[in-house]
Coordinates of C-alpha atoms in Angstrom, one line a residue:
Chain A
X1 CA 134.0 -9.0 188.0
X2 CA 130.8 -7.1 189.0
X3 CA 130.7 -3.3 188.7
X4 CA 130.2 -2.9 192.5
X5 CA 133.2 -5.1 193.4
X6 CA 135.4 -3.3 190.9
X7 CA 134.4 0.2 192.1
X8 CA 134.9 -0.7 195.7
X9 CA 138.4 -2.2 195.1
X10 CA 139.5 0.6 192.8
X11 CA 138.2 3.4 195.1
X12 CA 139.9 1.8 198.1
X13 CA 143.2 1.3 196.3
X14 CA 143.1 4.7 194.6
X15 CA 142.7 6.6 197.9
X16 CA 145.1 4.3 199.7
X17 CA 147.6 5.1 197.0
X18 CA 147.1 8.8 197.5
X19 CA 147.5 8.5 201.3
X20 CA 150.6 6.5 200.8
X21 CA 152.1 9.1 198.4
X22 CA 151.2 11.9 200.9
X23 CA 152.8 9.9 203.8
X24 CA 156.0 9.2 201.7
X25 CA 156.2 12.9 200.6
X26 CA 156.2 14.0 204.2
X27 CA 158.7 11.4 205.3
X28 CA 161.1 12.3 202.4
X29 CA 160.8 16.0 203.2
X30 CA 162.0 15.2 206.7
X31 CA 164.9 13.2 205.1
X32 CA 163.6 9.9 206.5
X33 CA 163.2 6.8 204.4
X34 CA 159.5 5.7 204.1
X35 CA 158.7 2.1 205.1
X36 CA 159.8 -0.3 202.3
X37 CA 156.7 -2.3 201.3
X38 CA 158.2 -4.3 198.4
X39 CA 158.3 -8.0 199.5
X40 CA 160.4 -9.0 196.6
X41 CA 163.1 -6.4 197.5
X42 CA 163.1 -7.5 201.1
X43 CA 163.6 -11.1 200.2
X44 CA 166.0 -10.9 197.3
X45 CA 167.6 -7.5 197.8
X46 CA 167.0 -6.6 194.2
X47 CA 164.4 -4.1 193.0
X48 CA 161.2 -5.3 191.4
X49 CA 160.0 -3.7 188.1
X50 CA 157.9 -1.1 190.0
X51 CA 160.4 -0.2 192.8
X52 CA 161.0 3.5 193.0
X53 CA 157.6 4.5 191.6
X54 CA 156.7 6.5 194.7
X55 CA 160.1 8.3 194.7
X56 CA 159.5 9.0 191.0
X57 CA 156.0 10.5 191.7
X58 CA 157.5 12.7 194.4
X59 CA 160.2 13.9 192.1
X60 CA 157.5 14.8 189.5
X61 CA 155.7 16.7 192.2
X62 CA 158.9 18.6 192.9
X63 CA 159.3 19.3 189.2
X64 CA 162.4 17.2 188.9
X65 CA 161.4 15.3 185.8
X66 CA 164.8 13.9 184.9
X67 CA 165.2 12.4 188.3
X68 CA 161.7 10.9 188.1
X69 CA 162.7 9.2 184.8
X70 CA 165.8 7.7 186.4
X71 CA 163.9 6.6 189.6
X72 CA 161.3 4.8 187.6
X73 CA 159.5 5.8 184.4
X74 CA 156.4 4.2 185.7
X75 CA 156.0 7.2 188.1
X76 CA 154.5 9.1 185.1
X77 CA 151.8 6.5 184.7
X78 CA 151.4 6.1 188.4
X79 CA 150.7 9.8 189.0
X80 CA 148.1 9.9 186.3
X81 CA 146.3 6.8 187.6
X82 CA 146.4 8.0 191.2
X83 CA 145.1 11.5 190.2
X84 CA 142.4 10.4 187.8
X85 CA 140.8 7.0 188.7
X86 CA 139.3 7.7 192.2
X87 CA 137.6 10.8 190.9
X88 CA 136.5 9.2 187.7
X89 CA 134.7 6.5 189.8
X90 CA 133.2 9.1 192.2
X91 CA 131.9 11.0 189.2
X92 CA 130.4 7.8 187.8
X93 CA 128.8 7.0 191.1
X94 CA 127.3 10.5 191.4
X95 CA 126.0 10.7 187.8
X96 CA 124.9 7.1 187.8
X97 CA 126.9 6.1 184.7
X98 CA 129.2 3.1 184.1
X99 CA 131.9 4.7 182.0
X100 CA 134.8 3.4 184.2
X101 CA 133.4 -0.1 184.2
X102 CA 133.0 -0.1 180.4
X103 CA 136.6 1.2 180.0
X104 CA 137.8 -1.6 182.3
X105 CA 135.9 -4.3 180.3
X106 CA 137.4 -2.9 177.0
X107 CA 141.0 -2.9 178.5
X108 CA 140.4 -6.4 180.0
X109 CA 139.3 -7.8 176.7
X110 CA 142.2 -6.2 174.8
X111 CA 144.7 -7.7 177.3
X112 CA 143.2 -11.1 176.7
X113 CA 144.7 -11.0 173.3
X114 CA 148.1 -12.6 173.5
X115 CA 150.0 -9.9 171.5
X116 CA 148.7 -7.1 173.7
X117 CA 149.6 -8.9 177.0
X118 CA 153.0 -10.0 175.8
X119 CA 153.9 -6.5 174.5
X120 CA 153.1 -5.1 178.0
X121 CA 155.0 -7.8 179.8
X122 CA 158.0 -7.2 177.4
X123 CA 157.8 -3.5 178.3
X124 CA 157.8 -4.3 182.0
X125 CA 160.7 -6.7 181.5
X126 CA 162.7 -4.0 179.7
X127 CA 161.9 -1.6 182.5
X128 CA 163.1 -4.1 185.0
X129 CA 166.4 -4.6 183.2
X130 CA 166.8 -0.8 183.2
X131 CA 166.1 -0.7 186.9
X132 CA 168.5 -3.6 187.6
X133 CA 171.1 -1.8 185.4
X134 CA 170.8 1.3 187.6
X135 CA 170.9 -0.7 190.8
X136 CA 173.9 -2.7 189.8
X137 CA 175.8 0.3 188.6
X138 CA 175.8 1.6 192.2
X139 CA 178.3 -1.1 193.2
Chain B
X25 CA 118.2 -33.5 183.7
X26 CA 117.3 -36.0 186.4
X27 CA 117.3 -34.6 189.9
X28 CA 119.7 -37.4 191.0
X29 CA 122.3 -36.4 188.5
X30 CA 122.0 -32.7 189.5
X31 CA 122.4 -33.6 193.2
X32 CA 125.5 -35.7 192.4
X33 CA 127.0 -32.7 190.5
X34 CA 126.2 -30.4 193.4
X35 CA 127.8 -32.9 195.9
X36 CA 131.0 -33.3 193.9
X37 CA 131.3 -29.6 192.8
X38 CA 130.1 -27.7 195.9
X39 CA 133.5 -26.4 196.8
X40 CA 133.8 -24.6 193.4
X41 CA 130.8 -22.3 194.0
X42 CA 129.4 -19.9 196.5
X43 CA 127.2 -21.8 199.0
X44 CA 124.2 -19.3 198.5
X45 CA 124.3 -20.1 194.7
X46 CA 124.0 -23.8 195.1
X47 CA 120.1 -24.0 195.2
X48 CA 119.9 -21.8 192.1
X49 CA 122.5 -24.0 190.3
X50 CA 120.6 -27.1 191.2
X51 CA 117.4 -25.7 189.8
X52 CA 119.1 -24.7 186.6
X53 CA 120.7 -28.1 186.2
X54 CA 117.3 -29.8 186.7
X55 CA 115.8 -27.6 184.0
X56 CA 118.7 -28.3 181.6
X57 CA 118.6 -30.8 178.8
X58 CA 120.3 -34.2 179.6
X59 CA 122.6 -33.9 176.5
X60 CA 124.5 -31.0 178.2
X61 CA 125.5 -33.1 181.2
X62 CA 128.8 -34.2 179.7
X63 CA 129.7 -30.6 178.7
X64 CA 128.9 -29.4 182.2
X65 CA 131.1 -32.0 183.8
X66 CA 134.0 -31.4 181.4
X67 CA 134.4 -27.7 182.2
X68 CA 137.6 -27.2 184.2
X69 CA 136.7 -25.3 187.3
X70 CA 139.4 -23.6 189.3
X71 CA 140.2 -24.7 192.8
X72 CA 139.6 -21.8 195.2
X73 CA 142.2 -23.1 197.7
X74 CA 144.8 -23.4 195.0
X75 CA 144.1 -19.9 193.9
X76 CA 144.6 -18.7 197.5
X77 CA 148.0 -20.4 197.6
X78 CA 149.0 -18.9 194.3
X79 CA 147.8 -15.5 195.6
X80 CA 150.0 -15.9 198.7
X81 CA 153.0 -16.9 196.7
X82 CA 152.7 -14.9 193.5
X83 CA 150.1 -12.2 194.4
X84 CA 152.8 -9.6 194.6
X85 CA 153.2 -9.8 190.8
X86 CA 149.5 -10.1 190.1
X87 CA 149.8 -13.8 188.9
X88 CA 146.5 -14.7 190.7
X89 CA 144.6 -12.0 188.8
X90 CA 146.2 -13.1 185.5
X91 CA 145.2 -16.7 186.0
X92 CA 141.6 -15.8 186.8
X93 CA 141.4 -13.7 183.6
X94 CA 141.3 -10.2 185.2
X95 CA 144.1 -9.1 182.8
X96 CA 143.6 -5.4 183.4
X97 CA 143.9 -5.8 187.2
X98 CA 146.8 -8.2 186.8
X99 CA 148.8 -5.7 184.9
X100 CA 147.8 -2.9 187.4
X101 CA 148.9 -5.2 190.3
X102 CA 152.2 -6.0 188.6
X103 CA 152.9 -2.4 187.9
X104 CA 152.2 -1.2 191.4
X105 CA 154.3 -3.8 193.2
X106 CA 151.1 -5.6 194.3
X107 CA 149.4 -2.3 195.2
X108 CA 152.4 -1.4 197.4
X109 CA 151.8 -4.7 199.2
X110 CA 148.3 -3.6 200.4
X111 CA 146.4 -5.0 197.4
X112 CA 148.3 -8.3 197.8
X113 CA 146.9 -8.7 201.3
X114 CA 143.4 -7.5 200.3
X115 CA 143.4 -10.2 197.5
X116 CA 144.2 -13.0 199.9
X117 CA 140.7 -12.4 201.3
X118 CA 139.0 -11.7 197.9
X119 CA 140.6 -14.3 195.6
X120 CA 138.6 -17.3 196.8
X121 CA 135.2 -15.5 196.3
X122 CA 136.4 -14.2 192.9
X123 CA 137.4 -17.7 191.8
X124 CA 134.0 -19.1 192.8
X125 CA 132.3 -16.2 190.9
X126 CA 134.4 -17.0 187.9
X127 CA 133.5 -20.7 188.1
X128 CA 129.8 -19.8 188.3
X129 CA 130.3 -17.6 185.2
X130 CA 131.8 -20.6 183.3
X131 CA 128.9 -22.8 184.3
X132 CA 126.4 -20.2 183.3
X133 CA 128.0 -19.9 179.8
X134 CA 127.7 -23.7 179.3
X135 CA 124.1 -23.7 180.5
X136 CA 123.1 -20.8 178.3

């Protein structure tokens, strides 16, 4: 993937994510449910591994760290990514460096090794089971 | 390589590459040694239409990105629920171009 394409995609997604978090924050403050975007949940009725991430991020913003962990532990990673990556790319573009692209290439090459990819997929699977356990305990 | 062989390759493999790259590919093929022809033909190129179907069916979990070899983006897509559904839709439009780009990269590695 070329540097230009990666930066455009990551910038768009980063800012779109921030807008979405802001929108959901407002909706939840008014005690309304934000629009559910998860296709998997809509089809199967079960949560996908990352369902609840936005709720979790909003709980972190409210300082409710325990609730954030029970909503979805990925919220901690999500808030870091949404807060750092768009500005990292903008800094790169202003200074004229390629630090984010180099970081992406290193991570990409690392994940091409089977053990790294499988350990991350296993982690996601465990997270999913945790989420499903929470979901099923509501019944 | 003979110009006829290069033309035949372009005719049969045009769908795997971006149209604007085809003249450059032909030139490179003509300049390449004949002994590499078998290697060039035996590379398994990915079908852009098939990738689009995979993206529509499994894009929500980043399967399209994993198959192409963008592991970092695949994990990111999986962890964000397909970028809250937005990235999934964006990728329906990007994935064919990305597949063709990846195919060109494969061919370039063989020709190098």
